[in-house]
Every structure is written in structure tokens, then in C-alpha cells.
PDB file of C-alpha atoms in Angstrom:
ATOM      1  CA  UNK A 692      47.943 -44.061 -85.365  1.00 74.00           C
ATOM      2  CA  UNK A 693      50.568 -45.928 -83.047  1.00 78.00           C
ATOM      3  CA  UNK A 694      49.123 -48.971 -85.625  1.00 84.00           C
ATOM      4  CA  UNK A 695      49.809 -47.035 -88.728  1.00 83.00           C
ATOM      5  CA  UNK A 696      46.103 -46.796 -89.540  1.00 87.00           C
ATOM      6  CA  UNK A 697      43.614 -44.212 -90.123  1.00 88.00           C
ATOM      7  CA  UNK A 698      40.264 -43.677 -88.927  1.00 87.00           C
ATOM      8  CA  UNK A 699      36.954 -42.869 -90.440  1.00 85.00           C
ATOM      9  CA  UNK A 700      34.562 -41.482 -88.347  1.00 84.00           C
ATOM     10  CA  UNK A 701      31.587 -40.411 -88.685  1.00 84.00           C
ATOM     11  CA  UNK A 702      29.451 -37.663 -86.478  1.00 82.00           C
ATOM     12  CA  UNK A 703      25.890 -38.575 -86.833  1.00 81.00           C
ATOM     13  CA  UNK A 704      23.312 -35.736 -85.856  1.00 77.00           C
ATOM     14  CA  UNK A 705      19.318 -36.575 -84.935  1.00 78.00           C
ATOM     15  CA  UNK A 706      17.030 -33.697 -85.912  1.00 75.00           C
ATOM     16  CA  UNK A 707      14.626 -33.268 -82.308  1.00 72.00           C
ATOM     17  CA  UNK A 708      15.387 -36.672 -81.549  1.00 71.00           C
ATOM     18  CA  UNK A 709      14.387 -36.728 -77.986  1.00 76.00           C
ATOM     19  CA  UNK A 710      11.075 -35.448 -78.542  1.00 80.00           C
ATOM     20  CA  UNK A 711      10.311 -38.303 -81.375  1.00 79.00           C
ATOM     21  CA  UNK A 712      10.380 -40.937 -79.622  1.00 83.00           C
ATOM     22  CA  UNK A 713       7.456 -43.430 -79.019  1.00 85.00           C
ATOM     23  CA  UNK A 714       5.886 -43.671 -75.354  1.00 89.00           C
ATOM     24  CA  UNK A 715       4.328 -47.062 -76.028  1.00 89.00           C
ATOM     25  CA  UNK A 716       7.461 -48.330 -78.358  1.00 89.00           C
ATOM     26  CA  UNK A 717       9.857 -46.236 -75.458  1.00 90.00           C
ATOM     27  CA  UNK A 718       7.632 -48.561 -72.639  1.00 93.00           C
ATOM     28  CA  UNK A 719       8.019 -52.079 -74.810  1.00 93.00           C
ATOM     29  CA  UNK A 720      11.594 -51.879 -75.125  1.00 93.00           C
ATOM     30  CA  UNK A 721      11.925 -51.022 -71.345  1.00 95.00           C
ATOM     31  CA  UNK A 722       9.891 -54.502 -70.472  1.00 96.00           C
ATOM     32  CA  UNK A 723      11.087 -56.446 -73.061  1.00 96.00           C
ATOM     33  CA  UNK A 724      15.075 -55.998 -73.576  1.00 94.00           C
ATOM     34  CA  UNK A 725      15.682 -54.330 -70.000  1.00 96.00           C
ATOM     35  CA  UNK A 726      13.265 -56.549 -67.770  1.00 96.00           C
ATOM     36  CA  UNK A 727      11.581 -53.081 -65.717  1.00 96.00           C
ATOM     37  CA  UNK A 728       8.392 -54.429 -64.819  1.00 95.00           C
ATOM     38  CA  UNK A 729       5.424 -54.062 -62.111  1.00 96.00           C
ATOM     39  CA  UNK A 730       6.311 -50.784 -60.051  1.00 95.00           C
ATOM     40  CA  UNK A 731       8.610 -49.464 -61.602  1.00 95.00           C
ATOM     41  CA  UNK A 732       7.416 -50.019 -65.518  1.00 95.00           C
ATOM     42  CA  UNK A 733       4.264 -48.324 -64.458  1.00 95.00           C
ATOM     43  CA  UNK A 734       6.507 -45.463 -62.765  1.00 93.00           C
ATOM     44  CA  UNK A 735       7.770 -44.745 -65.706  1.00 92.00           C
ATOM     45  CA  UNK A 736       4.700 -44.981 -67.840  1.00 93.00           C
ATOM     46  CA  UNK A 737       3.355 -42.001 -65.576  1.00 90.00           C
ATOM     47  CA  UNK A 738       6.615 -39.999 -66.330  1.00 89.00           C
ATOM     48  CA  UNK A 739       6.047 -40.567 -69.871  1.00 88.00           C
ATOM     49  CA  UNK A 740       1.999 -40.663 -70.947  1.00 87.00           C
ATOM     50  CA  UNK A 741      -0.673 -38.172 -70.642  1.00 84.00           C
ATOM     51  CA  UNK A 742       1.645 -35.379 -70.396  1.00 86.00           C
ATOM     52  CA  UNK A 743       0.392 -32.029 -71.381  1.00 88.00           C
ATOM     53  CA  UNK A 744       1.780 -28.776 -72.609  1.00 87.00           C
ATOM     54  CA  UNK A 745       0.962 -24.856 -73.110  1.00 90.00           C
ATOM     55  CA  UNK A 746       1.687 -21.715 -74.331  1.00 90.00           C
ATOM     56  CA  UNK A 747       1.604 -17.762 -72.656  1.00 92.00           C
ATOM     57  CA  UNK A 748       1.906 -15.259 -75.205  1.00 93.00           C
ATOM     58  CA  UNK A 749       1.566 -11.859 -74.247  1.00 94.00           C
ATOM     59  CA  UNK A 750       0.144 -13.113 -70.472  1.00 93.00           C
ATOM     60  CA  UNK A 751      -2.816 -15.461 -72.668  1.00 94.00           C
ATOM     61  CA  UNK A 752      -2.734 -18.824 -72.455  1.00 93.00           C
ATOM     62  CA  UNK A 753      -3.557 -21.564 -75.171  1.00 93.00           C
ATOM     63  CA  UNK A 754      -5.643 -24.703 -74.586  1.00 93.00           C
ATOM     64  CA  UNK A 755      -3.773 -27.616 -73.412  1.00 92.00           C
ATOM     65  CA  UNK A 756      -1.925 -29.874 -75.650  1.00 88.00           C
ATOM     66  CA  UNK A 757      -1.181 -33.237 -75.244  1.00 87.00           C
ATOM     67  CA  UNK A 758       2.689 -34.796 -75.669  1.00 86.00           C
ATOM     68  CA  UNK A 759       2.183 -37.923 -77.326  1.00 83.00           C
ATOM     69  CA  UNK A 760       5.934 -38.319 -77.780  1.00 85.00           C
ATOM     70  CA  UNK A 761       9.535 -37.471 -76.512  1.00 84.00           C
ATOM     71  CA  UNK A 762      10.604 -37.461 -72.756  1.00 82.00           C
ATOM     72  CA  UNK A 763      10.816 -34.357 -70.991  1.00 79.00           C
ATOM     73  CA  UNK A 764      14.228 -32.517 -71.254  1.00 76.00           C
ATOM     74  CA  UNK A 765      16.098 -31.042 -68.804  1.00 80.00           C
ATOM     75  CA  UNK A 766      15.674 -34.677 -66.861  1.00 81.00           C
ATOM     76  CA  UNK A 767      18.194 -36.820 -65.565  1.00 84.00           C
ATOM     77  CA  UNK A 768      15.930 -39.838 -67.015  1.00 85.00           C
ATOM     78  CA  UNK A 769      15.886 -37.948 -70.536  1.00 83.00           C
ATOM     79  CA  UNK A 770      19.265 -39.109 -71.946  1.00 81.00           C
ATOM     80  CA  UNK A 771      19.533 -42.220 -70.158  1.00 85.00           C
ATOM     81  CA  UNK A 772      16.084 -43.288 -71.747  1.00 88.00           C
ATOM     82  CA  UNK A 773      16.923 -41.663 -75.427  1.00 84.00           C
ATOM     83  CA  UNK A 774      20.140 -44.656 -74.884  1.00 84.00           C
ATOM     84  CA  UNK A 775      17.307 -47.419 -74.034  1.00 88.00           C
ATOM     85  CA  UNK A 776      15.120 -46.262 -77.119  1.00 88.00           C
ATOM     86  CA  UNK A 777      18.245 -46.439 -79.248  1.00 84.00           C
ATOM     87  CA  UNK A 778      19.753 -49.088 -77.782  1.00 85.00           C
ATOM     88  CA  UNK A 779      18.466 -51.337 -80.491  1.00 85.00           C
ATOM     89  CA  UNK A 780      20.716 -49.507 -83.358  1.00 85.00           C
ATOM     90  CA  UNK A 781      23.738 -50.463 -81.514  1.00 85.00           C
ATOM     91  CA  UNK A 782      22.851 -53.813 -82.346  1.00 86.00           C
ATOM     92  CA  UNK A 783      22.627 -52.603 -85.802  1.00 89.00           C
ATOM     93  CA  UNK A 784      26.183 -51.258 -85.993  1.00 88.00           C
ATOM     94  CA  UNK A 785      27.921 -54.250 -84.831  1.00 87.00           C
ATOM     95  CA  UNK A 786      27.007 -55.962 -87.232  1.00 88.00           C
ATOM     96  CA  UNK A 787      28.940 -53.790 -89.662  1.00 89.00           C
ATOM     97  CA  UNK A 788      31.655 -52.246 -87.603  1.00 85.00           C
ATOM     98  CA  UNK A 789      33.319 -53.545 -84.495  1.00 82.00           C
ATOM     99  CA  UNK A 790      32.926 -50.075 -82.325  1.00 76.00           C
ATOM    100  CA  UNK A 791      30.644 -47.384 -81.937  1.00 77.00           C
ATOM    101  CA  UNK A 792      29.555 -44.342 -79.018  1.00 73.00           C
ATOM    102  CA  UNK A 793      26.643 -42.895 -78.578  1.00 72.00           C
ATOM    103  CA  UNK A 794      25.314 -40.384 -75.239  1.00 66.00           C
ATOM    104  CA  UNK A 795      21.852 -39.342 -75.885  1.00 64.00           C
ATOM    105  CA  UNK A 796      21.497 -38.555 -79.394  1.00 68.00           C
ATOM    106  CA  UNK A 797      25.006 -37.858 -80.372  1.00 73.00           C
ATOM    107  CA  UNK A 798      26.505 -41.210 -82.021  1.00 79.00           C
ATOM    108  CA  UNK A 799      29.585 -42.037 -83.469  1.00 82.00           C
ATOM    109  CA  UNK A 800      30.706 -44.310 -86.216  1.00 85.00           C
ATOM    110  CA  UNK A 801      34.345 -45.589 -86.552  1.00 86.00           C
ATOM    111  CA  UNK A 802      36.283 -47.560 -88.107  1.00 88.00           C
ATOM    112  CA  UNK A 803      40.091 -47.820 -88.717  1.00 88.00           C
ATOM    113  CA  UNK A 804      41.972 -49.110 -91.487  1.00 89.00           C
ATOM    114  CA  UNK A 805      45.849 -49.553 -93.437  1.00 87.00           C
ATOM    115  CA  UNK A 806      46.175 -46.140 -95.571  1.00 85.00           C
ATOM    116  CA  UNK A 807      47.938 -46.816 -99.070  1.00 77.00           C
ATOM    117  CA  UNK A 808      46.079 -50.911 -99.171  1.00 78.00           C
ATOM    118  CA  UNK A 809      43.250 -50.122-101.828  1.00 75.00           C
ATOM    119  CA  UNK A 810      41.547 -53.268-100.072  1.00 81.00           C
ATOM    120  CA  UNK A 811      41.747 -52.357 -96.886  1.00 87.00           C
ATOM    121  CA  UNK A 812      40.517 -48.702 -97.621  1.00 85.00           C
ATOM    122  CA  UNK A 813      37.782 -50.199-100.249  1.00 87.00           C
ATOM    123  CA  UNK A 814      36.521 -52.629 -97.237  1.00 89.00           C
ATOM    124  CA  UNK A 815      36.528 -49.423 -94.565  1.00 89.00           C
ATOM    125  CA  UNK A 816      34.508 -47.416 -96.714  1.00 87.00           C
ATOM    126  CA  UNK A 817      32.153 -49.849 -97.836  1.00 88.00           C
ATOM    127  CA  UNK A 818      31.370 -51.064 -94.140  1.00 91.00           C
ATOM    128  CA  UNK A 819      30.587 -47.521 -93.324  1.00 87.00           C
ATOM    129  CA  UNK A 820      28.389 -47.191 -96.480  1.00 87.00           C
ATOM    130  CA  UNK A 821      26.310 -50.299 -95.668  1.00 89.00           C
ATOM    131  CA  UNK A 822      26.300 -49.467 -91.732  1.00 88.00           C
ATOM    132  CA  UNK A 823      25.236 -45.596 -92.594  1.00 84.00           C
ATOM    133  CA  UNK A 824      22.325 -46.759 -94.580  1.00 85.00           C
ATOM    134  CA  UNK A 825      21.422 -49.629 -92.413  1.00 89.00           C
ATOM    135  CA  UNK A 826      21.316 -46.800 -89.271  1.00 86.00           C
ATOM    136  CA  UNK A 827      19.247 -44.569 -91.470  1.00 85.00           C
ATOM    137  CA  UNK A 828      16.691 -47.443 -92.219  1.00 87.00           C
ATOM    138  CA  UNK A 829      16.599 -48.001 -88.142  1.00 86.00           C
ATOM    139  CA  UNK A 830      16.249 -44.776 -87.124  1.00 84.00           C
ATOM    140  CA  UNK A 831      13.272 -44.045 -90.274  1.00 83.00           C
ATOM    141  CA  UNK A 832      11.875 -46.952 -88.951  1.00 85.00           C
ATOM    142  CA  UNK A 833      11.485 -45.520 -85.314  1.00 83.00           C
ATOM    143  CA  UNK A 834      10.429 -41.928 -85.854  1.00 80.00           C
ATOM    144  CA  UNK A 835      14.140 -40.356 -85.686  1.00 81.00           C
ATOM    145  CA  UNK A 836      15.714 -38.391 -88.368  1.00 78.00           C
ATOM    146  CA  UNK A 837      19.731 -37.878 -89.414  1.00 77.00           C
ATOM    147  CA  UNK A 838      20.195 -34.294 -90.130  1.00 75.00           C
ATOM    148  CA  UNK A 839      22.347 -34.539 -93.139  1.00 73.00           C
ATOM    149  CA  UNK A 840      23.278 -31.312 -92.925  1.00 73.00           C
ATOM    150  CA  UNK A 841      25.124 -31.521 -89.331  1.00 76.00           C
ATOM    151  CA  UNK A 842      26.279 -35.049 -89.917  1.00 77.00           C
ATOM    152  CA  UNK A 843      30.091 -34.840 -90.187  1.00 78.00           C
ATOM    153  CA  UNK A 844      32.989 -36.992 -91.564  1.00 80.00           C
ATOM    154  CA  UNK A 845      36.479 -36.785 -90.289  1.00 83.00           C
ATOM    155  CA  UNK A 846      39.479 -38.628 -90.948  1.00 85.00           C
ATOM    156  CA  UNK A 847      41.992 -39.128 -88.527  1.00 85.00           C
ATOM    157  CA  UNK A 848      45.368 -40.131 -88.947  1.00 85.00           C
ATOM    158  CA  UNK A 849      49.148 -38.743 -89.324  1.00 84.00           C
ATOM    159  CA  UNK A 850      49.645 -36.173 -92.023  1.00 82.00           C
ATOM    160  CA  UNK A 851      51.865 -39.389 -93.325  1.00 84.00           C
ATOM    161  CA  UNK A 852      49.247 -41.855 -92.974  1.00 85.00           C
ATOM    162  CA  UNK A 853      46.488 -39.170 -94.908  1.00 83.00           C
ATOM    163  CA  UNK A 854      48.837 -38.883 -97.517  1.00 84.00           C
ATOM    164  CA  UNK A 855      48.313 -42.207 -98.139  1.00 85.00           C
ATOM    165  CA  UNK A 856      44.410 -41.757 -98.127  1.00 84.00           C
ATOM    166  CA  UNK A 857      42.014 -41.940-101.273  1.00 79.00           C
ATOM    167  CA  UNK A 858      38.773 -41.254-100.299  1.00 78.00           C
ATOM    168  CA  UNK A 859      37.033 -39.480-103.409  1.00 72.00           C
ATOM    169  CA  UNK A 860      33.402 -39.261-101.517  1.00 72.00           C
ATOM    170  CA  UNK A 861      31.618 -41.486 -98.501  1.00 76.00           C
ATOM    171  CA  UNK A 862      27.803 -42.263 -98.847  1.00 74.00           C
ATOM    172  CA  UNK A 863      26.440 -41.600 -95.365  1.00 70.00           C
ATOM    173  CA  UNK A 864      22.772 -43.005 -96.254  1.00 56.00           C
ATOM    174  CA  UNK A 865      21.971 -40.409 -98.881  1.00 54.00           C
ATOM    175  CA  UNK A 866      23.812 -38.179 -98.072  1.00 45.00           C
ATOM    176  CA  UNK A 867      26.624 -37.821-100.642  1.00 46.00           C
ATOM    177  CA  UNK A 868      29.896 -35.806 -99.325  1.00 42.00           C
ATOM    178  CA  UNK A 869      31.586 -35.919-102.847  1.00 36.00           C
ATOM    179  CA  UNK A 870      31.635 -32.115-103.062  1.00 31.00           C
ATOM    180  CA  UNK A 871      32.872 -31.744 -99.418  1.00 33.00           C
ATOM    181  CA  UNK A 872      36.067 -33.604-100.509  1.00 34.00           C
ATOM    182  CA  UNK A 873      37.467 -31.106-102.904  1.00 29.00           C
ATOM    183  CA  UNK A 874      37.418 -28.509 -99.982  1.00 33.00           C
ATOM    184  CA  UNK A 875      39.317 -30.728 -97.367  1.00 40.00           C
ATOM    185  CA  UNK A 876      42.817 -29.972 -96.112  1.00 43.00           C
ATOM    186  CA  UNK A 877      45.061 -31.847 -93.626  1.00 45.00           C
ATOM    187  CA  UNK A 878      45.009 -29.927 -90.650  1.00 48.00           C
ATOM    188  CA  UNK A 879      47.905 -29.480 -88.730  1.00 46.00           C
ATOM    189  CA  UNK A 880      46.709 -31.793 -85.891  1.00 50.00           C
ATOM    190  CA  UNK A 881      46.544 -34.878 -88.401  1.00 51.00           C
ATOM    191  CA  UNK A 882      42.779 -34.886 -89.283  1.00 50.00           C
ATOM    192  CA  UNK A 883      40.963 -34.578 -92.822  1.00 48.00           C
ATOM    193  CA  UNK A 884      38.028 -32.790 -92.297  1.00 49.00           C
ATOM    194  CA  UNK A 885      35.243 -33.056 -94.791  1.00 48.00           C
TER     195      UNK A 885
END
């Protein structure tokens, strides 16, 4: 704001993310583009693999099922190894947009621009178009879904600088927020909240 830009951001949400992802893809990418190896791959390999599961109903138990996927949760390796799996998409953001934060499965898209340049704001909401779709690809591509529903767009900026906003809809993959427009309002804190 101290620039006199606003800022698009996007709140992307992963349906059951953690419990999607890979083992043998998850074990790759730990080898490959974090160089764990020996010991400590194969550590991890026995936190992952052959786990099981089961169910008590009513003091009766089911058969056991396996867990092909997903680490466990409630782990302190959990979200640290959901950032390794996704670590990968990061790579696909920068090539669109020159920021982004992600913990676990919560990631953020941003991008700031000049309010009231029709180029500038054209450009910022074209980047995130091609960047939103280019995540969604990604994350199709390695068993994770974007809950369309829960993803959120905010725009942040002065309630001078928004005034200066026009923004009729944002593609975030296929998800089309045209009919979230009409019901924004500036909020008293300076946001635009679709």
C-alpha cells in the first residue's frame, strides 16, 4: 500500500490433501530433489509404507486396511513432508508470479499491482489466471484436489487504491468468481472480499 498498489491474493484450499499423497512419488522426490538417502530414506519409507488401519464400531472391529497413501496426521513429519511433496508447485508459481506461501496444504497466491493502469491490472490478473490453472494442472497431476468452493480471493489495498480497481471476475482454474463480484464491498480495513 506504502507503494500505491493493490494486491490480489488468492487462498487456495486442498480437499484431504495430506492423505493423497503418493508413498512411492512422496519417497522419489525425497531422494531425488532433497538428497535423503541410505538410512534415513529407508527410515522414512517405514514411516510411510505398509501402514494399516481399522475401525471399532459398537466394540467390533473391521479387518485391516491398508494406507496406500497420505502420511499420518497428528505428526511433526506430516506437514513438513506435505511441503516436500509440494515443493515442486512452487517451482510452478515462479514462473508466473514472483512470490508465493504455502505451510502444509494452505498456499497463497499474490501478486501486487498499480490500481487505475488498465495494463498493469490486465497483466496482474492474467498472471494469476495462467498461474491458477497451471497449479490446478500440477496438483491434478499428483493426486491433490483445489476445493473450489473454499478457495478465496481477496483484494487488498486502501479504500483509495480499490476505488481505483476493475476487476469484473478472476478465473482461478475453473473456477469462475464472476458472481462473487457483484456481492463484494470494501471493508473498512481496506480489503475487497470476493
Amino acid at each position: 500500500m506504502d507503494k500505491q498498489e493493490v494486491t490480489l491474493l488468492i487462498l487456495l484450499d486442498l480437499s484431504v490433501a495430506i492423505d493423497t499423497i503418493d508413498h512411492g512419488t512422496m519417497l522419489q522426490i525425497l531422494e531425488n530433489d532433497f538428497g535423503i538417502t541410505d538410512t534415513a530414506l529407508c527410515w522414512l519409507s517405514s514411516f510411510l509404507v505398509s501402514r494399516k488401519q481399522r475401525v471399532i464400531v459398537n466394540g467390533r472391529q473391521s479387518r485391516d486396511f491398508a494406507v496406500n497413501t497420505g502420511v499420518p496426521q497428528g505428526s511433526c513429519l506430516g506437514p513438513i513432508l506435505f511441503i516436500m511433496y509440494a515443493s515442486r508447485l512452487f517451482r510452478v508459481v515462479k514462473s508466473h508470479l514472483p512470490n508465493v506461501h504455502g505451510y502444509a496444504d494452505d498456499t497463497q497466491l499474490y501478486l501486487s499491482f498499480q490500481p487505475g493502469l488498465s495494463m498493469s491490472q490486465d497483466n496482474a490478473v492474467q498472471a494469476m489466471e495462467a498461474c491458477s490453472s497451471d497449479v490446478r494442472s500440477w496438483m491434478t497431476n499428483h493426486h491433490l484436489k483445489l476445493n473450489d468452493g473454499k478457495t478465496e480471493f481477496i483484494i487488498i489495498g486502501s479504500r483509495q487504491q480499490l476505488a481505483n480497481v476493475n476487476i469484473p471476475h478472476i478465473n482461478v482454474g475453473t473456477a469462475d468468481n464472476l458472481g462473487l463480484w457483484a456481492r463484494c464491498e470494501i471493508l473498512d480495513c481496506g480489503l475487497i472480499v470476493l
